[in-house]
Amino acid sequence: MTQAMPNTDPLKPGYPFNAHLVAGITPIVKDGELDFWIDRPSGLKGYIINITVSGGGLVFPNTENERTVTKGDMMIIPTGAVHDYGRHPDYHNWYHRWVFFRPRATWYEWLDWTDKCSNVGFLSPRKQKSEGLISTIDELFQSIDNTCHQNSMLSEELSLNLLEQILIRCRVLDNSKPMSPIDPRILRACQFIHENIARELSIDELAQVACMSQSRFSHLFKKQKDVSVRQWIEDQRIALARQLLITTDLAINQVAQYLGYQDALYFSRVFKKNLGESPREFRQSQR
Ligand code: FCB
């Protein structure tokens, strides 16, 4: 019996999106081979951000959330949110660039856009006369596409860095949401986490560094960073683990130890939960 080959083209249905970051452009032309509806009722295992480059797309058709997106409009679809979009029937084409990613914990505040329908965020910079910014963001999307296909060492790090720039620019564009300055006590605790990343850190110890009670500290941290202290620490460790796996030949258990994980298996599990692949697979895919 022949087994069905997994789809390796992200533009076609059935692509597994197991990777940590995938980017591309979908050039949909009326009646062309990509002119089908993108219908993922259970969403994906990561976020998607997209920008319309030309033509028009239709999102959530025939519902109260129906939206039309045209040049410069962006959408952000969180993990698990419904994908229900395609070419708008009034347009001959819909070209859109997109990036699939698993966010870093430090990004959560930037992922929550004000204008949301069924969990999907929308941003229309065009309406704010931001021509310059749209082309900058569009170029960043293009650079991610080029960079992530290079398969060179650190190309994924570079792509994530470019993506971070997009998210920050979107945050600036989403100007109806107030910016809250980071409390210096939380900053101090973050600094402390970085300096002590390779050892066990308790909330009690961090709260003391921030001169607050444990509950006040955890609450303020979550409020300011949109993510729990534990998740934030884990994310810093994963970011460092990625770098060590790419740039050094340290064995997986050495990397785990370096990051304060006594148990290498547990480290591998945490890594896979965050990035969708084990440290070994990640290292192989990067080299
Ligand atoms: C492609 C779609 C694009 C995006 C990626 C993840 O097939 O064309 O809009 O959803 O998948």
Short mmCIF file of C-alpha atoms and ligand atoms in Angstrom, two decimals:
data_model
loop_
_atom_site.label_atom_id
_atom_site.label_comp_id
_atom_site.label_asym_id
_atom_site.label_seq_id
_atom_site.Cartn_x
_atom_site.Cartn_y
_atom_site.Cartn_z
CA MET A 1 0.00 0.00 0.00
CA THR A 2 1.36 3.42 -0.90
CA GLN A 3 1.31 6.06 1.80
CA ALA A 4 0.20 9.59 0.95
CA MET A 5 3.22 11.90 0.82
CA PRO A 6 2.93 14.86 3.23
CA ASN A 7 2.29 18.12 1.44
CA THR A 8 5.45 20.22 1.34
CA ASP A 9 3.86 23.27 -0.26
CA PRO A 10 2.42 25.71 2.32
CA LEU A 11 0.15 27.21 -0.34
CA LYS A 12 -1.73 23.95 -0.79
CA PRO A 13 -4.20 22.38 1.66
CA GLY A 14 -2.77 19.84 4.09
CA TYR A 15 0.61 21.46 4.77
CA PRO A 16 1.33 20.52 8.43
CA PHE A 17 2.88 23.81 9.65
CA ASN A 18 5.08 22.00 12.13
CA ALA A 19 7.88 24.48 11.73
CA HIS A 20 8.61 27.43 13.91
CA LEU A 21 8.47 30.06 11.20
CA VAL A 22 7.25 29.84 7.61
CA ALA A 23 6.72 32.78 5.29
CA GLY A 24 5.46 33.23 1.79
CA ILE A 25 3.29 35.09 -0.65
CA THR A 26 0.01 33.64 -1.93
CA PRO A 27 -0.71 34.96 -5.43
CA ILE A 28 -4.39 34.13 -5.93
CA VAL A 29 -5.76 34.87 -9.39
CA LYS A 30 -9.40 34.26 -10.35
CA ASP A 31 -9.83 30.65 -11.49
CA GLY A 32 -6.14 29.94 -10.97
CA GLU A 33 -4.91 26.89 -9.06
CA LEU A 34 -4.71 28.83 -5.79
CA ASP A 35 -8.19 30.26 -6.13
CA PHE A 36 -9.74 28.13 -3.41
CA TRP A 37 -11.16 29.10 -0.05
CA ILE A 38 -8.80 28.98 2.93
CA ASP A 39 -10.88 27.14 5.46
CA ARG A 40 -9.27 25.96 8.67
CA PRO A 41 -12.02 25.66 11.28
CA SER A 42 -9.56 24.70 14.03
CA GLY A 43 -6.93 27.24 13.00
CA LEU A 44 -3.21 26.50 13.06
CA LYS A 45 -0.66 25.64 15.73
CA GLY A 46 0.78 29.14 15.59
CA TYR A 47 0.00 32.72 14.62
CA ILE A 48 -0.40 34.08 11.11
CA ILE A 49 0.14 37.70 10.21
CA ASN A 50 -0.61 38.81 6.67
CA ILE A 51 -0.63 41.91 4.49
CA THR A 52 -2.56 42.42 1.28
CA VAL A 53 -0.22 43.41 -1.51
CA SER A 54 -2.77 43.79 -4.31
CA GLY A 55 -6.36 43.00 -5.17
CA GLY A 56 -8.84 42.12 -2.45
CA GLY A 57 -9.61 39.40 0.03
CA LEU A 58 -12.78 38.52 1.86
CA VAL A 59 -12.79 37.33 5.46
CA PHE A 60 -15.66 35.65 7.35
CA PRO A 61 -18.08 35.95 4.40
CA ASN A 62 -21.82 36.06 5.01
CA THR A 63 -21.42 36.62 8.73
CA GLU A 64 -21.74 39.75 10.81
CA ASN A 65 -17.93 39.82 10.94
CA GLU A 66 -17.46 39.94 7.17
CA ARG A 67 -14.48 42.10 6.14
CA THR A 68 -12.87 43.11 2.90
CA VAL A 69 -9.11 43.59 2.89
CA THR A 70 -7.28 45.54 0.22
CA LYS A 71 -3.74 46.85 -0.36
CA GLY A 72 -1.92 47.62 2.89
CA ASP A 73 -4.49 45.98 5.18
CA MET A 74 -3.14 43.52 7.71
CA MET A 75 -4.63 40.66 9.68
CA ILE A 76 -3.33 38.74 12.65
CA ILE A 77 -4.80 35.33 13.40
CA PRO A 78 -3.89 33.76 16.75
CA THR A 79 -3.23 30.09 17.36
CA GLY A 80 -6.42 28.07 17.08
CA ALA A 81 -8.55 30.91 15.65
CA VAL A 82 -10.68 30.08 12.61
CA HIS A 83 -9.20 30.73 9.15
CA ASP A 84 -12.02 31.60 6.78
CA TYR A 85 -10.84 33.73 3.89
CA GLY A 86 -10.17 33.86 0.18
CA ARG A 87 -10.23 36.10 -2.88
CA HIS A 88 -13.02 38.65 -2.80
CA PRO A 89 -15.36 37.85 -5.72
CA ASP A 90 -15.30 41.51 -6.82
CA TYR A 91 -11.54 41.40 -7.35
CA HIS A 92 -9.64 39.59 -10.05
CA ASN A 93 -6.82 38.70 -7.70
CA TRP A 94 -5.71 38.65 -4.11
CA TYR A 95 -1.98 38.70 -3.45
CA HIS A 96 -1.05 38.56 0.18
CA ARG A 97 2.18 38.00 2.04
CA TRP A 98 2.05 36.07 5.28
CA VAL A 99 4.22 34.75 8.08
CA PHE A 100 3.36 31.76 10.25
CA PHE A 101 5.14 31.92 13.60
CA ARG A 102 5.15 30.87 17.21
CA PRO A 103 5.41 34.05 19.23
CA ARG A 104 8.02 34.84 21.81
CA ALA A 105 6.53 35.56 25.22
CA THR A 106 7.83 39.11 25.02
CA TRP A 107 5.59 39.74 22.00
CA TYR A 108 2.15 39.12 23.46
CA GLU A 109 1.39 42.76 24.14
CA TRP A 110 1.97 43.53 20.44
CA LEU A 111 -0.23 40.72 19.14
CA ASP A 112 -3.45 41.96 20.64
CA TRP A 113 -4.74 44.56 18.16
CA THR A 114 -7.67 46.77 19.11
CA ASP A 115 -9.87 46.05 16.10
CA LYS A 116 -10.84 42.37 16.43
CA CYS A 117 -13.50 40.09 14.98
CA SER A 118 -13.76 36.45 16.07
CA ASN A 119 -10.29 36.79 17.61
CA VAL A 120 -8.72 37.97 14.36
CA GLY A 121 -7.04 41.39 14.55
CA PHE A 122 -7.33 43.89 11.69
CA LEU A 123 -5.20 46.93 10.94
CA SER A 124 -5.76 49.32 8.06
CA PRO A 125 -2.82 51.70 7.98
CA ARG A 126 -4.06 53.09 4.65
CA LYS A 127 -6.85 54.81 6.52
CA GLN A 128 -4.30 56.60 8.61
CA LYS A 129 -2.39 57.98 5.64
CA SER A 130 0.65 55.88 6.45
CA GLU A 131 1.94 55.14 2.95
CA GLY A 132 5.59 55.16 4.07
CA LEU A 133 4.93 52.75 6.88
CA ILE A 134 3.02 50.34 4.66
CA SER A 135 5.92 50.06 2.26
CA THR A 136 8.36 49.62 5.14
CA ILE A 137 6.19 46.82 6.55
CA ASP A 138 5.78 45.27 3.11
CA GLU A 139 9.58 45.28 2.66
CA LEU A 140 9.97 43.61 6.04
CA PHE A 141 7.57 40.85 4.95
CA GLN A 142 9.63 40.41 1.78
CA SER A 143 12.89 40.29 3.74
CA ILE A 144 11.46 37.59 6.02
CA ASP A 145 10.44 35.57 2.99
CA ASN A 146 13.96 35.86 1.51
CA THR A 147 15.75 35.31 4.79
CA CYS A 148 13.83 32.29 6.01
CA HIS A 149 14.44 30.48 2.74
CA GLN A 150 18.20 30.97 2.93
CA ASN A 151 18.67 28.06 5.29
CA SER A 152 21.85 29.57 6.58
CA MET A 153 22.92 29.65 10.19
CA LEU A 154 20.93 32.22 12.14
CA SER A 155 18.57 32.94 9.24
CA GLU A 156 15.62 32.07 11.44
CA GLU A 157 16.90 34.35 14.19
CA LEU A 158 17.14 37.13 11.63
CA SER A 159 13.60 36.39 10.39
CA LEU A 160 12.26 36.56 13.93
CA ASN A 161 14.03 39.84 14.40
CA LEU A 162 12.42 41.24 11.22
CA LEU A 163 9.05 39.94 12.36
CA GLU A 164 9.52 41.67 15.68
CA GLN A 165 10.00 44.91 13.77
CA ILE A 166 6.71 44.35 11.94
CA LEU A 167 4.89 43.73 15.21
CA ILE A 168 6.36 46.83 16.82
CA ARG A 169 5.39 48.96 13.80
CA CYS A 170 1.88 47.53 13.92
CA ARG A 171 1.72 48.39 17.59
CA VAL A 172 2.66 51.98 16.70
CA LEU A 173 -0.06 52.04 14.01
CA ASP A 174 -2.63 50.68 16.43
CA ASN A 175 -2.61 54.05 18.14
CA SER A 176 -6.03 53.78 19.74
CA LYS A 177 -4.52 51.45 22.32
CA PRO A 178 -2.77 53.34 25.15
CA MET A 179 0.90 52.59 25.75
CA SER A 180 1.68 51.85 29.36
CA PRO A 181 5.26 52.53 30.45
CA ILE A 182 7.01 49.56 32.04
CA ASP A 183 7.29 49.82 35.80
CA PRO A 184 10.99 50.14 36.82
CA ARG A 185 10.54 47.37 39.42
CA ILE A 186 9.42 44.96 36.72
CA LEU A 187 12.35 46.02 34.58
CA ARG A 188 14.70 45.32 37.46
CA ALA A 189 13.23 41.83 37.87
CA CYS A 190 13.64 41.16 34.12
CA GLN A 191 17.25 42.24 34.28
CA PHE A 192 17.76 39.93 37.24
CA ILE A 193 16.19 37.03 35.33
CA HIS A 194 18.65 37.58 32.47
CA GLU A 195 21.62 37.67 34.81
CA ASN A 196 20.52 34.46 36.53
CA ILE A 197 18.96 32.58 33.66
CA ALA A 198 21.03 29.45 34.29
CA ARG A 199 19.64 28.66 37.71
CA GLU A 200 16.36 27.99 39.45
CA LEU A 201 14.40 31.22 40.00
CA SER A 202 11.46 31.44 42.35
CA ILE A 203 8.67 34.00 42.27
CA ASP A 204 9.50 34.76 45.89
CA GLU A 205 13.07 35.71 45.00
CA LEU A 206 11.98 37.82 42.03
CA ALA A 207 9.32 39.57 44.09
CA GLN A 208 12.02 40.47 46.61
CA VAL A 209 14.20 41.93 43.84
CA ALA A 210 11.20 44.01 42.77
CA CYS A 211 10.44 44.94 46.41
CA MET A 212 6.85 43.70 46.20
CA SER A 213 4.75 40.93 47.63
CA GLN A 214 4.63 37.75 45.52
CA SER A 215 1.01 38.22 44.52
CA ARG A 216 1.42 41.92 43.68
CA PHE A 217 4.54 41.13 41.64
CA SER A 218 2.90 38.29 39.66
CA HIS A 219 -0.16 40.41 39.02
CA LEU A 220 1.77 43.50 37.87
CA PHE A 221 4.11 41.41 35.72
CA LYS A 222 1.19 39.80 33.90
CA LYS A 223 -0.54 43.14 33.49
CA GLN A 224 2.53 44.81 32.03
CA LYS A 225 3.92 41.98 29.92
CA ASP A 226 0.70 40.19 29.00
CA VAL A 227 2.28 36.89 30.00
CA SER A 228 3.04 35.16 33.30
CA VAL A 229 6.45 35.41 34.97
CA ARG A 230 7.02 31.66 34.47
CA GLN A 231 6.19 31.81 30.78
CA TRP A 232 8.43 34.84 30.34
CA ILE A 233 11.38 33.07 31.99
CA GLU A 234 10.75 29.98 29.86
CA ASP A 235 10.71 32.10 26.75
CA GLN A 236 14.07 33.71 27.60
CA ARG A 237 15.54 30.25 28.13
CA ILE A 238 14.15 28.96 24.84
CA ALA A 239 15.55 31.99 22.99
CA LEU A 240 18.99 31.29 24.47
CA ALA A 241 18.66 27.56 23.80
CA ARG A 242 17.99 28.27 20.12
CA GLN A 243 21.14 30.35 19.90
CA LEU A 244 23.26 27.74 21.66
CA LEU A 245 21.91 24.96 19.45
CA ILE A 246 22.69 26.91 16.31
CA THR A 247 26.01 28.48 17.18
CA THR A 248 27.69 25.84 19.34
CA ASP A 249 28.31 22.11 19.27
CA LEU A 250 27.26 21.63 22.88
CA ALA A 251 25.35 18.38 23.40
CA ILE A 252 21.64 18.74 24.13
CA ASN A 253 22.09 17.83 27.79
CA GLN A 254 24.85 20.45 28.10
CA VAL A 255 22.54 23.08 26.64
CA ALA A 256 19.86 22.00 29.11
CA GLN A 257 22.29 22.32 32.00
CA TYR A 258 23.54 25.67 30.80
CA LEU A 259 19.96 26.92 30.99
CA GLY A 260 19.32 25.58 34.46
CA TYR A 261 17.35 22.45 33.47
CA GLN A 262 18.56 19.48 35.50
CA ASP A 263 16.60 17.07 33.36
CA ALA A 264 17.48 17.11 29.64
CA LEU A 265 14.29 15.23 28.74
CA TYR A 266 12.18 17.81 30.46
CA PHE A 267 14.10 20.54 28.60
CA SER A 268 13.40 18.78 25.29
CA ARG A 269 9.71 18.60 26.13
CA VAL A 270 9.52 22.30 27.02
CA PHE A 271 11.45 23.17 23.85
CA LYS A 272 9.11 21.12 21.68
CA LYS A 273 6.02 22.56 23.35
CA ASN A 274 7.24 26.07 22.50
CA LEU A 275 8.74 25.56 19.06
CA GLY A 276 7.00 22.50 17.68
CA GLU A 277 10.22 20.54 17.21
CA SER A 278 12.73 18.91 19.54
CA PRO A 279 16.15 20.53 20.14
CA ARG A 280 17.74 17.84 17.96
CA GLU A 281 15.31 18.38 15.09
CA PHE A 282 15.71 22.12 15.45
CA ARG A 283 19.50 21.87 15.24
CA GLN A 284 19.32 19.61 12.21
CA SER A 285 16.90 21.88 10.39
CA GLN A 286 19.15 24.86 11.03
CA ARG A 287 22.33 23.28 9.72
C1 FCB B 1 -1.49 29.61 2.73
C2 FCB B 1 -2.51 30.74 2.61
C3 FCB B 1 -2.08 31.92 3.43
C4 FCB B 1 -1.76 31.49 4.82
C5 FCB B 1 -0.77 30.37 4.80
C6 FCB B 1 -0.49 29.91 6.18
O1 FCB B 1 -1.96 28.47 2.12
O2 FCB B 1 -2.58 31.12 1.28
O3 FCB B 1 -3.10 32.88 3.46
O4 FCB B 1 -2.94 31.10 5.45
O5 FCB B 1 -1.29 29.30 4.08
#
